[in-house]
Coordinates of C-alpha atoms and ligand atoms in Angstrom, one line a residue:
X1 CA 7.1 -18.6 9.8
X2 CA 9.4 -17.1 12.4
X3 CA 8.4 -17.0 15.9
X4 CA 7.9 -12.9 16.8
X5 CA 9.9 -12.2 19.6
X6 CA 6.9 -9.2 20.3
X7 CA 3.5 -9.7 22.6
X8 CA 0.3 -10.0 21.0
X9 CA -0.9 -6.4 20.6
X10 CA 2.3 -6.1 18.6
X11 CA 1.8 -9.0 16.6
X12 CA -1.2 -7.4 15.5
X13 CA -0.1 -4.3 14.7
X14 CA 1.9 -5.5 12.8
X15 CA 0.8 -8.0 11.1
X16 CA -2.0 -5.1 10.5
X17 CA 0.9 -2.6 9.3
X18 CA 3.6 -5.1 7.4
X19 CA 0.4 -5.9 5.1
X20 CA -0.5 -2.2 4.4
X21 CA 2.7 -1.8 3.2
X22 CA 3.2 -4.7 0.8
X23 CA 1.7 -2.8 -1.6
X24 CA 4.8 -0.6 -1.9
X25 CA 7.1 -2.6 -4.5
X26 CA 10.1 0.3 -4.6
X27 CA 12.2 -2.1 -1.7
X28 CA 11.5 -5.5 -3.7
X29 CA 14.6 -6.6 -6.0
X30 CA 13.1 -5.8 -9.5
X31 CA 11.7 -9.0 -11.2
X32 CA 11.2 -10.7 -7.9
X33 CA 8.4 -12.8 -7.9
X34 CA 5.1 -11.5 -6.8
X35 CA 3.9 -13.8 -3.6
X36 CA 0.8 -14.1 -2.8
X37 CA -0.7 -12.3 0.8
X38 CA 0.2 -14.4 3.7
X39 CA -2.6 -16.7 4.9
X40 CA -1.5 -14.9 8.1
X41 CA -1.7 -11.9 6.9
X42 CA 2.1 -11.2 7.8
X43 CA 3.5 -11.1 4.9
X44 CA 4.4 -8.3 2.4
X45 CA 7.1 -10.6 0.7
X46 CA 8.7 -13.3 2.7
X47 CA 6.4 -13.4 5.5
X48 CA 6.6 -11.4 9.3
X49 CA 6.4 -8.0 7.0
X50 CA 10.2 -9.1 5.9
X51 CA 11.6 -8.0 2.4
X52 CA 14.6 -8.5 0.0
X53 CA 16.3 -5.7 -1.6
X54 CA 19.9 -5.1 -2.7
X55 CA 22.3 -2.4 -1.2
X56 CA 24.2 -0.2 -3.7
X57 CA 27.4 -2.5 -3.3
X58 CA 24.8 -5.4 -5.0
X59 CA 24.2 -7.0 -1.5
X60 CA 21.3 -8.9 -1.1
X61 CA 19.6 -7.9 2.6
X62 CA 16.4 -8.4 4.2
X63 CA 14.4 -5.7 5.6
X64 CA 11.4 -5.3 8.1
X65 CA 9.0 -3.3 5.5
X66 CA 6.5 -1.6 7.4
X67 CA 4.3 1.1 7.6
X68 CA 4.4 3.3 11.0
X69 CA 0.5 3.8 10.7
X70 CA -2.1 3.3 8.1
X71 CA -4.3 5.8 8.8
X72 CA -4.4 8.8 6.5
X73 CA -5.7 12.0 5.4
X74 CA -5.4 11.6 2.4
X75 CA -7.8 9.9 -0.3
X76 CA -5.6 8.7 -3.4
X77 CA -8.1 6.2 -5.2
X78 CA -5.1 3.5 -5.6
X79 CA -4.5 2.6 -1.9
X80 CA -5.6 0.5 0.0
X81 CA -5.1 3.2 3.4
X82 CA -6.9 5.8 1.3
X83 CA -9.0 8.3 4.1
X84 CA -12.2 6.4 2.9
X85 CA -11.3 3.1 2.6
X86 CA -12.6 0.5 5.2
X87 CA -9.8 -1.4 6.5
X88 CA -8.4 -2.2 10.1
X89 CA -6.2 0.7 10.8
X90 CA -3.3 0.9 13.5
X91 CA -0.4 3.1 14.3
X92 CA 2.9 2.4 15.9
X93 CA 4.8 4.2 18.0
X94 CA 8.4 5.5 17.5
X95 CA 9.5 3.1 20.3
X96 CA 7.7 0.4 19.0
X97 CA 8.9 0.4 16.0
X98 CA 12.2 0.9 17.3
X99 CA 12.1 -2.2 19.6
X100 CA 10.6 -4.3 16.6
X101 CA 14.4 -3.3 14.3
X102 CA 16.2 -4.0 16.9
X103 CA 14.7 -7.3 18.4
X104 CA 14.2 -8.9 14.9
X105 CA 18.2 -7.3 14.3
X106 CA 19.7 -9.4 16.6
X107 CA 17.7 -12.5 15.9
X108 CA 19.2 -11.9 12.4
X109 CA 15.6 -12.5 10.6
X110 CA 16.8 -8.9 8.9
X111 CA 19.4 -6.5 8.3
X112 CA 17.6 -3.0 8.0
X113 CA 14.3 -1.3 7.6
X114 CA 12.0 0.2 5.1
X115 CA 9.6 2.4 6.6
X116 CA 7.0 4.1 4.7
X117 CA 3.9 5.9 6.0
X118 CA 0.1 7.3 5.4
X119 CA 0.2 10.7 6.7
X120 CA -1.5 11.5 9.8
X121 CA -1.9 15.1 11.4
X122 CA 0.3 17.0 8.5
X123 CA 3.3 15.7 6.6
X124 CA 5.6 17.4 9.0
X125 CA 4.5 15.6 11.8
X126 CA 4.5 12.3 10.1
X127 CA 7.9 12.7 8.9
X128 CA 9.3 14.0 11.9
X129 CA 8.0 10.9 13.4
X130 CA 10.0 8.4 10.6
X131 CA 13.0 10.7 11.4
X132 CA 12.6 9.8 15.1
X133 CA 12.4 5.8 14.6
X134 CA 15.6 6.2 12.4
X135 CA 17.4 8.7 15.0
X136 CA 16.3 6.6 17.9
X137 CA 18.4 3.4 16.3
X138 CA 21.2 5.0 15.4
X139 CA 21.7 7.0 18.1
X140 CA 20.3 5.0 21.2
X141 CA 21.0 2.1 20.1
X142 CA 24.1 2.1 17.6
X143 CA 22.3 0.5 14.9
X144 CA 24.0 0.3 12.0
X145 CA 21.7 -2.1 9.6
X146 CA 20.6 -0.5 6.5
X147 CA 17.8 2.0 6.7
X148 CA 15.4 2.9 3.8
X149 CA 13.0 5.6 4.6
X150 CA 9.6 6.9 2.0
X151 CA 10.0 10.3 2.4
X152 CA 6.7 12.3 2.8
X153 CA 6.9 14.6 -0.1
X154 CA 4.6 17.7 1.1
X155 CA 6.8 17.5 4.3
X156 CA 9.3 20.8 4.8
X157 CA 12.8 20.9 2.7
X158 CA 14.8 20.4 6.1
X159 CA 13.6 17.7 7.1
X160 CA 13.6 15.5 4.1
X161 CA 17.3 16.7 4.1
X162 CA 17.5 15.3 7.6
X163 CA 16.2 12.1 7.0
X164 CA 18.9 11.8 4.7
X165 CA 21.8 12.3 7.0
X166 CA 20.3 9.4 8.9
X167 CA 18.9 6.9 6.5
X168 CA 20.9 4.8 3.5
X169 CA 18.2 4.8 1.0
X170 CA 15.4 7.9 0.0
X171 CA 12.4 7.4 -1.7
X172 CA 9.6 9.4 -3.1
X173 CA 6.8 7.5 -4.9
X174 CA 6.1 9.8 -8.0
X175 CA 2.9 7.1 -7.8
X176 CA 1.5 8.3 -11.4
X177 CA 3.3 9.4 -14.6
X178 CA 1.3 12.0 -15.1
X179 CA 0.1 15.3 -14.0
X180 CA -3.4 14.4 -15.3
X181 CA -3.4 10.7 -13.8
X182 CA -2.3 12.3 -10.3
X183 CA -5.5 15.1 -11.0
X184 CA -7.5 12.5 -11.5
X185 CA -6.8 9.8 -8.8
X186 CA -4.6 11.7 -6.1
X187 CA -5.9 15.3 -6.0
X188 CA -4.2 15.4 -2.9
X189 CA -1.0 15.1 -3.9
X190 CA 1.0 17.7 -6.4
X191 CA 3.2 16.3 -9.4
X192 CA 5.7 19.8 -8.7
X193 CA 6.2 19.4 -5.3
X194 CA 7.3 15.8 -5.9
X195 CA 9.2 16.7 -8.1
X196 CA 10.8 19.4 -6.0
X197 CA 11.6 17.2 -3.0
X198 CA 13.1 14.7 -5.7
X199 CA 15.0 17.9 -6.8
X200 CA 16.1 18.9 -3.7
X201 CA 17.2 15.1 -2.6
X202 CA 19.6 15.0 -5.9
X203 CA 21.3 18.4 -4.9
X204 CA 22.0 17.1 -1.9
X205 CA 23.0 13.9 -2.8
X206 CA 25.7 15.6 -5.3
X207 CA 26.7 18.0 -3.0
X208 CA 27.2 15.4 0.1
X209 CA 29.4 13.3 -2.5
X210 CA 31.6 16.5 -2.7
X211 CA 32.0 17.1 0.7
X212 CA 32.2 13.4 1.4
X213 CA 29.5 13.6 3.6
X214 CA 27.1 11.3 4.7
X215 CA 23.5 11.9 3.0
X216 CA 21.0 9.1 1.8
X217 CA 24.4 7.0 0.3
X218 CA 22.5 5.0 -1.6
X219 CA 20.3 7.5 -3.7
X220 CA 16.9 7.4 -4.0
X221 CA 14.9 5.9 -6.0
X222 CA 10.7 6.1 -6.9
X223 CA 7.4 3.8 -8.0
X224 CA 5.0 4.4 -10.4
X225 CA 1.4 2.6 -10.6
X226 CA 0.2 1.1 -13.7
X227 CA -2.6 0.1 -15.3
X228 CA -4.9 2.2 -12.9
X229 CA -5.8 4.8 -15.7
X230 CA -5.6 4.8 -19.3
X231 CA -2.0 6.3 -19.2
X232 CA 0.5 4.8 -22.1
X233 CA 3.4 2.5 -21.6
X234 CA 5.2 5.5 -23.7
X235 CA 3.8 8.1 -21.1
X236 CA 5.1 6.0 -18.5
X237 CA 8.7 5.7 -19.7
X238 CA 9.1 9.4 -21.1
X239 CA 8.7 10.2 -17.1
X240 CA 11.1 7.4 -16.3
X241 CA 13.6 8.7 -18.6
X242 CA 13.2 12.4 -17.2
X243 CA 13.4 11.1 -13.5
X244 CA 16.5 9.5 -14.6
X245 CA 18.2 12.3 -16.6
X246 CA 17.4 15.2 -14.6
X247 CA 17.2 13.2 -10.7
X248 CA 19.8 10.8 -11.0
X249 CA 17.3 8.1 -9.9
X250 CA 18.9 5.4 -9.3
X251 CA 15.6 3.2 -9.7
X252 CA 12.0 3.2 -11.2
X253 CA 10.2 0.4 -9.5
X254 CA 6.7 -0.4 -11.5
X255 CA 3.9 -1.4 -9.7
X256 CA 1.0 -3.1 -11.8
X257 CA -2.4 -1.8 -10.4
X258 CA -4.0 -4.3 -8.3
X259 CA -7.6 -4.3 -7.5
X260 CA -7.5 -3.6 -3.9
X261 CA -9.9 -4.4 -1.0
X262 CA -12.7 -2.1 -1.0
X263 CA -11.4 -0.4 -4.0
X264 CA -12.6 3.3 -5.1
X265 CA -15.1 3.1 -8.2
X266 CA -13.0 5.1 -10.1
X267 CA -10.5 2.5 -10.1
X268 CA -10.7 -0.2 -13.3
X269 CA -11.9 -3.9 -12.1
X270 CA -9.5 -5.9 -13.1
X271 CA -5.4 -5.4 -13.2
X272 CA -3.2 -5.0 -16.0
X273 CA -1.7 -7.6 -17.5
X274 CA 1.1 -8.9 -15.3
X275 CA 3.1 -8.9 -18.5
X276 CA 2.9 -5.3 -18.6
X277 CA 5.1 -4.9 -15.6
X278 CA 8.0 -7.1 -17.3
X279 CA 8.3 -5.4 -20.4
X280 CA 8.2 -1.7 -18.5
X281 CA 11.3 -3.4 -16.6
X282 CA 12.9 -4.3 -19.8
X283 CA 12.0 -1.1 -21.7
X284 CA 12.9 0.6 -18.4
X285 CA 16.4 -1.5 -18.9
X286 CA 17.3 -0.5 -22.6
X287 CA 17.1 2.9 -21.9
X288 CA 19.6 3.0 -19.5
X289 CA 22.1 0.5 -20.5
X290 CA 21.1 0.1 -24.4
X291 CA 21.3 3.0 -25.6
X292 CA 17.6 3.3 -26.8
X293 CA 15.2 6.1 -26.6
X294 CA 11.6 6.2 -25.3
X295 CA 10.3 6.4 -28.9
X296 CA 12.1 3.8 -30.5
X297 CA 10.5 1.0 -28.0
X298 CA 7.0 2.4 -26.8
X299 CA 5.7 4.3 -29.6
X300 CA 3.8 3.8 -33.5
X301 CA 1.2 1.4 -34.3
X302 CA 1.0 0.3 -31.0
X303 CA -0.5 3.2 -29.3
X304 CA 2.3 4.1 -27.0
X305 CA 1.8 0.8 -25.7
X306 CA 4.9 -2.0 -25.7
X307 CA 4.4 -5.7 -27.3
X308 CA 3.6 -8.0 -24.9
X309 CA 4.0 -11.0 -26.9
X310 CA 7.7 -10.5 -27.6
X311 CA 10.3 -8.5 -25.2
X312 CA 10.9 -4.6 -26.8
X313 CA 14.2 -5.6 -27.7
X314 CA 13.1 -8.1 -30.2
X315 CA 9.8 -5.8 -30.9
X316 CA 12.3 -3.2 -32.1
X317 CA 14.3 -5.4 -34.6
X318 CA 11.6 -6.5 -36.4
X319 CA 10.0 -3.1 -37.0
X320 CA 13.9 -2.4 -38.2
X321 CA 15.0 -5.5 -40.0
X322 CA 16.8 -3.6 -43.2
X323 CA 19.1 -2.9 -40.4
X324 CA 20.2 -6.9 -39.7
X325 CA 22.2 -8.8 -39.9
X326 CA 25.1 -7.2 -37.9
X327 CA 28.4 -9.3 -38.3
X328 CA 29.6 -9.8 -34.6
X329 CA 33.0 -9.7 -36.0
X330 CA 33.2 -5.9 -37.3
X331 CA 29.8 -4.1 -35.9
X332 CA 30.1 -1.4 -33.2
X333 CA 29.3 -2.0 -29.4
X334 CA 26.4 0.2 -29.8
X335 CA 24.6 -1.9 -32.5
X336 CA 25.3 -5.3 -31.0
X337 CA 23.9 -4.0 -27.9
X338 CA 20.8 -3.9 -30.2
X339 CA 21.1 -7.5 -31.2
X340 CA 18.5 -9.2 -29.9
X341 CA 19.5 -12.0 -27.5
X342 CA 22.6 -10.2 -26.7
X343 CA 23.2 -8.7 -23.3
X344 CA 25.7 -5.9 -22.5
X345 CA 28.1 -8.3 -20.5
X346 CA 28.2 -10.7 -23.8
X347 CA 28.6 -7.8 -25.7
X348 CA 31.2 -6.8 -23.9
X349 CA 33.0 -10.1 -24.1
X350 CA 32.1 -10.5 -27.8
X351 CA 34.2 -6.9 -28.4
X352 CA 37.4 -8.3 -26.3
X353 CA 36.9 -12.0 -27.9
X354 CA 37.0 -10.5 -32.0
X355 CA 40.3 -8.7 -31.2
X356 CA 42.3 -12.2 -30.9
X357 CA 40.5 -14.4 -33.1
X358 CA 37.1 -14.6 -35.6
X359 CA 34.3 -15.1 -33.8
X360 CA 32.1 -18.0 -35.2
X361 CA 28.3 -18.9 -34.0
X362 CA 29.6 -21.3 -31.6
X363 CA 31.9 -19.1 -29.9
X364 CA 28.6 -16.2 -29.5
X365 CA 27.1 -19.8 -27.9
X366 CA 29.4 -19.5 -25.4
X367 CA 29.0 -15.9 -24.3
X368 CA 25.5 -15.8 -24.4
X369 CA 22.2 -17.9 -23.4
X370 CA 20.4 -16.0 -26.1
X371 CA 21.6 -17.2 -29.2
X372 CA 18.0 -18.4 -30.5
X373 CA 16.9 -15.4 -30.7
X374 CA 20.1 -13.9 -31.9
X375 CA 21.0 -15.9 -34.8
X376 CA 18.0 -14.2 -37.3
X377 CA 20.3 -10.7 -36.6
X378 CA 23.7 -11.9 -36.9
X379 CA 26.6 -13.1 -39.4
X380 CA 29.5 -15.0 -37.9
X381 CA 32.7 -16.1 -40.1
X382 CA 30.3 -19.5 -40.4
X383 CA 27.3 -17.8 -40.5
X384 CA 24.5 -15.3 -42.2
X385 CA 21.0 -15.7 -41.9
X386 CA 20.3 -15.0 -45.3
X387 CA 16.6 -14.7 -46.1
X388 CA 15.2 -15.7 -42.5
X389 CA 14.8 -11.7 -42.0
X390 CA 12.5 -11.8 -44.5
X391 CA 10.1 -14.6 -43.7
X392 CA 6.9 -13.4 -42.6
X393 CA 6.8 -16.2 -40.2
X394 CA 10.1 -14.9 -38.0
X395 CA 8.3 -13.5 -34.9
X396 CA 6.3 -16.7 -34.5
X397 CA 9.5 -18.6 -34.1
X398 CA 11.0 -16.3 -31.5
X399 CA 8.3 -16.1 -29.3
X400 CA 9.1 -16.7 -25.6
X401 CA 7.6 -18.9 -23.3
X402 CA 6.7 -16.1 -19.8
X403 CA 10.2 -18.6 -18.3
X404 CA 12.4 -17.7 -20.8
X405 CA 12.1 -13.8 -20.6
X406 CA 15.5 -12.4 -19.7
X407 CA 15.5 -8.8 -18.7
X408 CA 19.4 -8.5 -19.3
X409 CA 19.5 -9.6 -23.0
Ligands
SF4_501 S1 -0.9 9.6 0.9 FE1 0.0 7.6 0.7 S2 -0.9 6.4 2.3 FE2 -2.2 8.2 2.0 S3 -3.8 7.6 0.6 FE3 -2.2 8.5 -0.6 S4 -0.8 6.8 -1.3 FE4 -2.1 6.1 0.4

């Protein structure tokens, strides 16, 4: 644990304030193990309220991830700050808050800051508050780490599109696919003007690109809750697909409900499968780099729900084995990205590879780590599965172990 360089009524807010906001995963690198609460109660990820996430450029930085206050108006059953929930509430100043970047800055313990907030007196205020801290340390004091700000949705147009002159990174937690899960568990909050502020953030984003101005450089990116209602994994990613496709989002982080402290009765008892969360991520991952669509992975017999014993990739080839084996050596990219075990990069390589030689199974063995679960789908010049598509026993054998699950392949 790092020594805080901060005096004891600090420490507590913050230790109060970096826990409230551990429960937002949209800064965590995706995948990254969830930790356990801090004994101390510091910790949303590594401890002292200090996260990983990476930078558009693939950098790796740590950020303070905190809330300014945890008090709120507003009464969504899935948090933990909800109006009517009973935990120990505090609220930060700007300065404070500013201090606490700056001090932990030059000690190095992190590079930036993700702020996020419950909303106290009206959106407006409380965003005009974030814009302040963000202001404050670039103005007064230079500060030139990485800034990731939660935008308050309801807040006025302007100054969401301030916020993003200032800060690297925009977010707006869509929270719940669905306009009926958000009725149900957020009345609060409304599905259109989240998606307006989303909206508006992409215009600008576009149009600051044009100009070459400066405005939220790294994009912005949203989280979604599941498991907290009955909503479908195919529910979930038909919204992911049309916050991709018509916001430019550069990231859907999902959030498995967890039963929080004092939790609403509406609520269910017990979380969703941690499983779940993977195989959105790897669902979430074929639709933008595979070439897939939302009802060819989360839809059918399943009830709009994914596989969890096998990863959708695999779960997709055998509902479609008549259309294995592909031979490595002639099949388009765009089926061999549907090869099982195969990842775009070794696609990629496979494609350059064939043009200067025949590929054969130990040459795929090189360019990929999933060949296991490849070879049932694939022909080589040494090699053709012949009737293992048809045994009835195939997706036994290519069950994962949780540690082999890949989310590239
Ligand atoms: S507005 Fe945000 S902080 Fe407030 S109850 Fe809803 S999710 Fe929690």
């Amino acid at each position: 644990m790092k020594e805080l360089p901060v005096d004891e009524k600090l420490a507590k807010k913050l230790r109060i304030l970096a826990d409230a906001a551990k429960y937002d995963a949209s800064c965590a690198s995706s995948g990254a193990p969830k930790r356990k609460a801090d004994p101390d109660g510091l910790g949303s990820t590594t401890g002292a309220g200090i996260c990983h996430a990476y930078t558009p450029d693939g950098r790796c930085v740590s950020l303070l991830k905190i809330l300014l206050t945890n008090y709120c108006l507003f009464d969504c059953a899935y948090c933990v700050n909800r109006r009517s929930s009973n935990v120990k509430r505090a609220k930060f100043s700007v300065d404070e808050v500013v201090t606490l970047t700056i001090e932990f800055y030059k000690r190095n313990y992190i590079e930036g800051l993700f702020l996020s907030s419950g909303i106290i007196r009206s959106p407006d205020y409380t965003m005009e508050q974030m814009l302040l801290v963000v202001k404050k340390l670039r103005r007064d004091h230079g500060f030139r780490g990485y800034v990731h700000l939660k935008s308050i949705p309801e807040a006025s147009p302007w100054l969401i599109e301030e916020a993003g002159l200032w800060a690297d990174r925009l977010s707006i937690n869509l929270e719940l696919p669905t306009e009926a899960s958000l009725g149900r568990l957020a009345p609060e909050k409304d599905g259109a003007s989240i998606e307006g502020a989303m909206a508006q953030m992409h215009e600008r984003i576009l149009e600051s690109k044009q100009e070459r101005r400066h405005f939220s450089p790294a994009g912005q990116s949203t989280q979604m809750i599941v498991g907290a209602d009955d909503t479908t994994d195919a529910d979930v990613l038909r919204t992911s697909a049309k916050l991709y496709g018509h916001y430019d989002m550069r990231r859907v982080y999902y959030s498995a409900f967890s039963p929080i402290p004092d939790s609403s009765s509406v609520l269910p008892l017990k979380p969703p499968p941690l499983m779940r969360e993977n195989r959105l991520y790897q669902a979430d991952w074929l639709l933008r780099y595979y070439g897939f669509d939302v009802d060819e992975i989360a839809s059918g017999g399943e009830k709009g729900m994914l596989d969890l014993e096998v990863d959708p990739k695999l779960a997709w080839a055998l509902k479609n084995r008549h259309l294995f084996p592909v031979d490595v050596n002639v099949a388009e990219r765009e089926m061999l990205l549907r090869v099982p075990g195969l990842g775009a990069r070794a696609v990629d390589k496979i494609v350059v590879a064939r043009k200067h030689t025949t590929l054969r199974l130990e040459d795929v063995a090189r360019l990929t780590s999933g060949l296991k679960r490849a070879r049932p789908f694939l022909i080589t010049a040494d090699h053709h599965p012949q009737g293992r598509l048809d045994r009835l026993d195939l997706r036994e054998t290519l069950v994962e172990k949780p540690e082999q699950l890949s989310l590239f392949a």
